[in-house]
Amino acid sequence: DQGNASAQFNLGVAYDNGRGVPQDYKQAIYWYKKSAEQGDATAQYSLGVGYDKGREVTQDDKQAVYWYKKSAKQGDAQAQYNLGIAYANGRGGLPQDDKQAVYWWKKSAEQGDALAQYNLGFMYDNGRGVTQDNTQAVYWYKKSAEQGYAQAQYGLGLLYSTGRGVPQDDKQAVYWYKKSAEQGDALAQYGLGNMYAQGQGVPQDDKQAVYWWKKSAKQGVAQAQYNLGIAYDNGQGVPQDYKQAVYWYKKSAEQGVAQAQCNLGIAYA
């Protein structure tokens, strides 16, 4: 029991993953705690996760934050990210504080954490906890997007599409929308559908527009549902099908899209 912190942590990991010992999360927590109390930053993070998720310990936001903070102050990137989340949501006895969220996400992002990079980009994009700054939004979205994070790829595509923080570039917008859409991001699927419908950055293609709108609509994006309704109504990219048009107008209308409500009214008239 008096072993060094690193050995205790490694034993915790072995029990956590069932490597060389039967998988036993209670034992994992026991060894993470031993190691964490001796100051091992990764063990402190892992113990924080245990309390955060309530795995073989009573779920406890305050204890999670306590250990995340200890780990984050020692430079653990994942703990810094999770501490940022706690500040953003005002969890674990912390006040809701966007500036503190940004502070910790920046520390994590600078160490290469893709989620922290995206969140930092989002804060710059929306001026939360920092002065709104399109150039910084692009910078951090790009870092995250290049690591394959779908939401960052969409955010970057949107900035290229609108020319915020970068020169407007439809081809780059399509490039990033597609990367994100192929990973299942619903907003990117909607955006990519629009690019095909309008022939922006790609050859105009109604079938491709419908393909991507359908993926997005099935994930609940109201405007994609409306666009899909229009496509079925007019037989654009699909055979004309009023039943399908009404189906998608209804889905969209139920989410409050006024034009879908209007088209649904006409269909029922």
Short mmCIF file of C-alpha atoms in Angstrom, two decimals:
data_model
loop_
_atom_site.label_atom_id
_atom_site.label_comp_id
_atom_site.label_asym_id
_atom_site.label_seq_id
_atom_site.Cartn_x
_atom_site.Cartn_y
_atom_site.Cartn_z
CA ASP A 1 0.00 0.00 0.00
CA GLN A 2 2.95 2.32 0.58
CA GLY A 3 4.05 1.95 -3.06
CA ASN A 4 4.74 4.97 -5.22
CA ALA A 5 1.93 6.97 -6.78
CA SER A 6 2.73 5.91 -10.33
CA ALA A 7 2.58 2.18 -9.50
CA GLN A 8 -0.71 2.71 -7.64
CA PHE A 9 -2.14 4.55 -10.64
CA ASN A 10 -1.02 1.79 -13.03
CA LEU A 11 -2.69 -0.79 -10.79
CA GLY A 12 -5.88 1.30 -10.92
CA VAL A 13 -5.69 1.33 -14.73
CA ALA A 14 -5.19 -2.46 -14.78
CA TYR A 15 -8.35 -2.98 -12.68
CA ASP A 16 -10.21 -0.35 -14.73
CA ASN A 17 -9.46 -2.14 -18.03
CA GLY A 18 -9.21 -5.74 -16.77
CA ARG A 19 -5.60 -6.06 -17.92
CA GLY A 20 -3.84 -8.93 -16.10
CA VAL A 21 -6.49 -8.83 -13.36
CA PRO A 22 -10.28 -9.29 -13.41
CA GLN A 23 -12.00 -6.00 -14.33
CA ASP A 24 -13.03 -4.38 -11.03
CA TYR A 25 -13.91 -0.70 -10.97
CA LYS A 26 -14.19 -0.62 -7.17
CA GLN A 27 -10.54 -1.72 -6.96
CA ALA A 28 -9.64 0.77 -9.70
CA ILE A 29 -11.15 3.62 -7.65
CA TYR A 30 -9.34 2.36 -4.53
CA TRP A 31 -5.94 2.58 -6.26
CA TYR A 32 -6.73 5.82 -8.12
CA LYS A 33 -7.54 7.38 -4.73
CA LYS A 34 -4.30 6.13 -3.16
CA SER A 35 -2.34 7.56 -6.07
CA ALA A 36 -4.35 10.79 -6.23
CA GLU A 37 -3.79 11.47 -2.54
CA GLN A 38 -0.05 11.23 -3.22
CA GLY A 39 -0.41 13.88 -5.92
CA ASP A 40 -0.49 11.91 -9.19
CA ALA A 41 -2.26 14.24 -11.68
CA THR A 42 -3.63 11.51 -13.99
CA ALA A 43 -4.95 9.56 -10.99
CA GLN A 44 -6.63 12.74 -9.71
CA TYR A 45 -8.30 13.15 -13.11
CA SER A 46 -9.39 9.47 -13.18
CA LEU A 47 -10.79 9.74 -9.65
CA GLY A 48 -12.65 12.89 -10.71
CA VAL A 49 -14.21 10.94 -13.59
CA GLY A 50 -15.26 8.21 -11.13
CA TYR A 51 -17.13 10.75 -8.99
CA ASP A 52 -18.46 12.53 -12.10
CA LYS A 53 -19.99 9.33 -13.54
CA GLY A 54 -20.84 7.70 -10.20
CA ARG A 55 -18.95 4.50 -11.06
CA GLU A 56 -18.68 2.32 -7.91
CA VAL A 57 -18.82 5.53 -5.83
CA THR A 58 -21.78 7.78 -5.08
CA GLN A 59 -22.06 10.34 -7.88
CA ASP A 60 -20.71 13.59 -6.44
CA ASP A 61 -20.14 16.74 -8.54
CA LYS A 62 -18.26 18.49 -5.73
CA GLN A 63 -15.79 15.62 -5.33
CA ALA A 64 -15.41 15.40 -9.13
CA VAL A 65 -14.59 19.12 -9.33
CA TYR A 66 -12.26 18.86 -6.31
CA TRP A 67 -10.11 16.24 -8.05
CA TYR A 68 -10.36 17.82 -11.51
CA LYS A 69 -9.08 21.07 -10.02
CA LYS A 70 -6.11 19.35 -8.33
CA SER A 71 -5.25 17.59 -11.58
CA ALA A 72 -5.84 20.65 -13.79
CA LYS A 73 -3.53 22.79 -11.67
CA GLN A 74 -0.81 20.21 -12.34
CA GLY A 75 -1.39 20.57 -16.07
CA ASP A 76 -3.55 17.55 -16.98
CA ALA A 77 -5.28 18.56 -20.25
CA GLN A 78 -8.37 16.36 -19.79
CA ALA A 79 -8.89 17.62 -16.25
CA GLN A 80 -8.54 21.20 -17.49
CA TYR A 81 -11.21 20.48 -20.13
CA ASN A 82 -13.59 18.92 -17.58
CA LEU A 83 -13.01 21.76 -15.12
CA GLY A 84 -13.92 24.18 -17.91
CA ILE A 85 -17.16 22.23 -18.46
CA ALA A 86 -17.93 22.46 -14.72
CA TYR A 87 -17.47 26.26 -14.78
CA ALA A 88 -19.52 26.59 -18.01
CA ASN A 89 -22.42 24.73 -16.40
CA GLY A 90 -21.97 25.95 -12.81
CA ARG A 91 -21.56 22.40 -11.47
CA GLY A 92 -19.96 20.96 -8.34
CA GLY A 93 -20.47 24.02 -6.18
CA LEU A 94 -18.77 26.28 -8.73
CA PRO A 95 -20.47 29.48 -9.86
CA GLN A 96 -21.40 29.54 -13.57
CA ASP A 97 -18.44 31.45 -15.01
CA ASP A 98 -17.67 31.66 -18.74
CA LYS A 99 -14.36 33.45 -18.11
CA GLN A 100 -13.10 30.59 -15.93
CA ALA A 101 -14.39 28.08 -18.51
CA VAL A 102 -12.37 29.88 -21.19
CA TYR A 103 -9.32 30.04 -18.90
CA TRP A 104 -9.23 26.28 -18.41
CA TRP A 105 -10.23 25.37 -21.97
CA LYS A 106 -7.39 27.55 -23.25
CA LYS A 107 -4.88 25.69 -21.06
CA SER A 108 -6.25 22.37 -22.34
CA ALA A 109 -6.49 23.56 -25.97
CA GLU A 110 -2.87 24.71 -25.95
CA GLN A 111 -1.93 21.12 -25.02
CA GLY A 112 -3.82 19.86 -28.08
CA ASP A 113 -7.15 18.68 -26.62
CA ALA A 114 -9.56 18.71 -29.60
CA LEU A 115 -12.73 19.18 -27.52
CA ALA A 116 -11.20 22.10 -25.62
CA GLN A 117 -10.05 23.63 -28.91
CA TYR A 118 -13.60 23.41 -30.26
CA ASN A 119 -15.15 24.86 -27.09
CA LEU A 120 -12.63 27.70 -27.09
CA GLY A 121 -13.42 28.40 -30.74
CA PHE A 122 -17.13 28.42 -29.89
CA MET A 123 -16.58 30.94 -27.07
CA TYR A 124 -14.65 33.26 -29.42
CA ASP A 125 -17.29 32.73 -32.11
CA ASN A 126 -20.10 33.74 -29.74
CA GLY A 127 -18.26 36.22 -27.50
CA ARG A 128 -18.83 34.24 -24.30
CA GLY A 129 -16.25 34.78 -21.57
CA VAL A 130 -14.06 36.58 -24.13
CA THR A 131 -14.42 39.44 -26.60
CA GLN A 132 -16.01 38.09 -29.80
CA ASP A 133 -13.17 37.38 -32.26
CA ASN A 134 -13.73 35.64 -35.61
CA THR A 135 -10.01 35.17 -36.27
CA GLN A 136 -9.53 33.36 -32.96
CA ALA A 137 -12.70 31.31 -33.62
CA VAL A 138 -11.25 30.18 -36.97
CA TYR A 139 -7.86 29.45 -35.36
CA TRP A 140 -9.25 27.13 -32.67
CA TYR A 141 -11.96 25.52 -34.82
CA LYS A 142 -9.26 24.68 -37.37
CA LYS A 143 -6.98 23.10 -34.74
CA SER A 144 -9.87 20.93 -33.57
CA ALA A 145 -11.21 20.23 -37.08
CA GLU A 146 -7.79 19.01 -38.23
CA GLN A 147 -7.94 16.47 -35.39
CA GLY A 148 -11.22 15.20 -36.84
CA TYR A 149 -13.71 16.75 -34.41
CA ALA A 150 -17.02 16.94 -36.32
CA GLN A 151 -18.57 19.98 -34.60
CA ALA A 152 -15.41 22.00 -35.19
CA GLN A 153 -15.40 20.95 -38.84
CA TYR A 154 -18.96 22.25 -39.14
CA GLY A 155 -18.13 25.49 -37.30
CA LEU A 156 -15.14 26.06 -39.59
CA GLY A 157 -17.25 25.32 -42.68
CA LEU A 158 -19.83 27.87 -41.53
CA LEU A 159 -17.16 30.56 -41.11
CA TYR A 160 -15.85 29.87 -44.63
CA SER A 161 -19.43 29.94 -45.94
CA THR A 162 -20.14 33.35 -44.38
CA GLY A 163 -16.62 34.77 -44.73
CA ARG A 164 -16.17 35.49 -41.03
CA GLY A 165 -12.54 35.50 -39.87
CA VAL A 166 -11.48 34.07 -43.26
CA PRO A 167 -12.04 35.10 -46.89
CA GLN A 168 -15.43 33.72 -48.03
CA ASP A 169 -14.76 30.39 -49.78
CA ASP A 170 -17.57 28.01 -50.82
CA LYS A 171 -15.16 25.20 -51.74
CA GLN A 172 -13.56 25.28 -48.29
CA ALA A 173 -17.02 25.44 -46.71
CA VAL A 174 -18.06 22.32 -48.65
CA TYR A 175 -14.77 20.59 -47.76
CA TRP A 176 -15.35 21.00 -44.01
CA TYR A 177 -19.13 20.46 -44.12
CA LYS A 178 -18.51 17.16 -45.92
CA LYS A 179 -15.93 15.96 -43.37
CA SER A 180 -18.37 16.78 -40.57
CA ALA A 181 -21.48 15.46 -42.38
CA GLU A 182 -19.80 12.12 -43.05
CA GLN A 183 -19.26 11.81 -39.29
CA GLY A 184 -23.00 12.33 -38.76
CA ASP A 185 -23.18 16.02 -37.74
CA ALA A 186 -26.79 17.00 -38.48
CA LEU A 187 -26.16 20.72 -39.04
CA ALA A 188 -23.27 19.98 -41.41
CA GLN A 189 -25.53 17.57 -43.33
CA TYR A 190 -28.11 20.36 -43.65
CA GLY A 191 -25.45 22.88 -44.75
CA LEU A 192 -23.96 20.46 -47.28
CA GLY A 193 -27.44 19.80 -48.71
CA ASN A 194 -27.87 23.54 -49.19
CA MET A 195 -24.55 23.83 -51.00
CA TYR A 196 -25.60 21.08 -53.45
CA ALA A 197 -29.04 22.66 -53.90
CA GLN A 198 -27.53 26.03 -54.76
CA GLY A 199 -24.45 24.76 -56.61
CA GLN A 200 -22.12 26.61 -54.26
CA GLY A 201 -18.62 25.14 -54.11
CA VAL A 202 -19.93 22.01 -55.88
CA PRO A 203 -21.84 21.35 -59.11
CA GLN A 204 -25.60 21.86 -58.52
CA ASP A 205 -27.15 18.47 -57.70
CA ASP A 206 -30.70 18.08 -56.36
CA LYS A 207 -30.24 14.37 -55.64
CA GLN A 208 -27.23 15.05 -53.43
CA ALA A 209 -29.10 17.91 -51.74
CA VAL A 210 -31.98 15.56 -50.89
CA TYR A 211 -29.53 12.85 -49.76
CA TRP A 212 -27.96 15.13 -47.15
CA TRP A 213 -31.19 16.90 -46.12
CA LYS A 214 -32.76 13.50 -45.45
CA LYS A 215 -29.88 12.51 -43.13
CA SER A 216 -30.21 15.83 -41.32
CA ALA A 217 -34.03 15.74 -41.21
CA LYS A 218 -33.99 12.27 -39.64
CA GLN A 219 -31.82 13.74 -36.86
CA GLY A 220 -34.45 16.41 -36.24
CA VAL A 221 -33.11 19.56 -37.96
CA ALA A 222 -36.31 21.52 -38.61
CA GLN A 223 -35.08 23.49 -41.62
CA ALA A 224 -33.79 20.29 -43.27
CA GLN A 225 -37.23 18.74 -42.70
CA TYR A 226 -38.83 21.75 -44.40
CA ASN A 227 -36.39 21.62 -47.36
CA LEU A 228 -37.06 17.90 -47.75
CA GLY A 229 -40.80 18.63 -47.77
CA ILE A 230 -40.29 21.17 -50.57
CA ALA A 231 -38.21 18.63 -52.53
CA TYR A 232 -40.99 16.01 -52.32
CA ASP A 233 -43.65 18.63 -53.03
CA ASN A 234 -41.92 19.79 -56.24
CA GLY A 235 -40.27 16.50 -57.26
CA GLN A 236 -36.77 18.00 -57.03
CA GLY A 237 -34.09 15.32 -56.64
CA VAL A 238 -36.83 12.80 -55.76
CA PRO A 239 -40.02 11.58 -57.44
CA GLN A 240 -42.90 13.89 -56.48
CA ASP A 241 -44.67 12.49 -53.41
CA TYR A 242 -47.27 14.62 -51.61
CA LYS A 243 -47.57 12.18 -48.71
CA GLN A 244 -43.86 12.49 -48.02
CA ALA A 245 -44.05 16.27 -48.49
CA VAL A 246 -46.82 16.52 -45.86
CA TYR A 247 -44.93 14.14 -43.54
CA TRP A 248 -41.83 16.36 -43.53
CA TYR A 249 -43.78 19.65 -43.45
CA LYS A 250 -45.55 18.32 -40.36
CA LYS A 251 -42.26 17.40 -38.64
CA SER A 252 -40.88 20.85 -39.40
CA ALA A 253 -44.09 22.67 -38.47
CA GLU A 254 -44.15 20.93 -35.09
CA GLN A 255 -40.77 22.56 -34.42
CA GLY A 256 -42.18 25.99 -35.22
CA VAL A 257 -41.00 26.64 -38.80
CA ALA A 258 -43.59 29.15 -40.01
CA GLN A 259 -43.24 28.37 -43.72
CA ALA A 260 -43.75 24.67 -43.02
CA GLN A 261 -46.89 25.50 -41.02
CA CYS A 262 -48.13 27.61 -43.94
CA ASN A 263 -47.41 24.85 -46.52
CA LEU A 264 -49.08 22.30 -44.25
CA GLY A 265 -52.16 24.54 -44.06
CA ILE A 266 -52.28 24.71 -47.87
CA ALA A 267 -51.88 20.91 -48.13
CA TYR A 268 -54.80 20.36 -45.75
CA ALA A 269 -56.97 23.04 -47.39
#
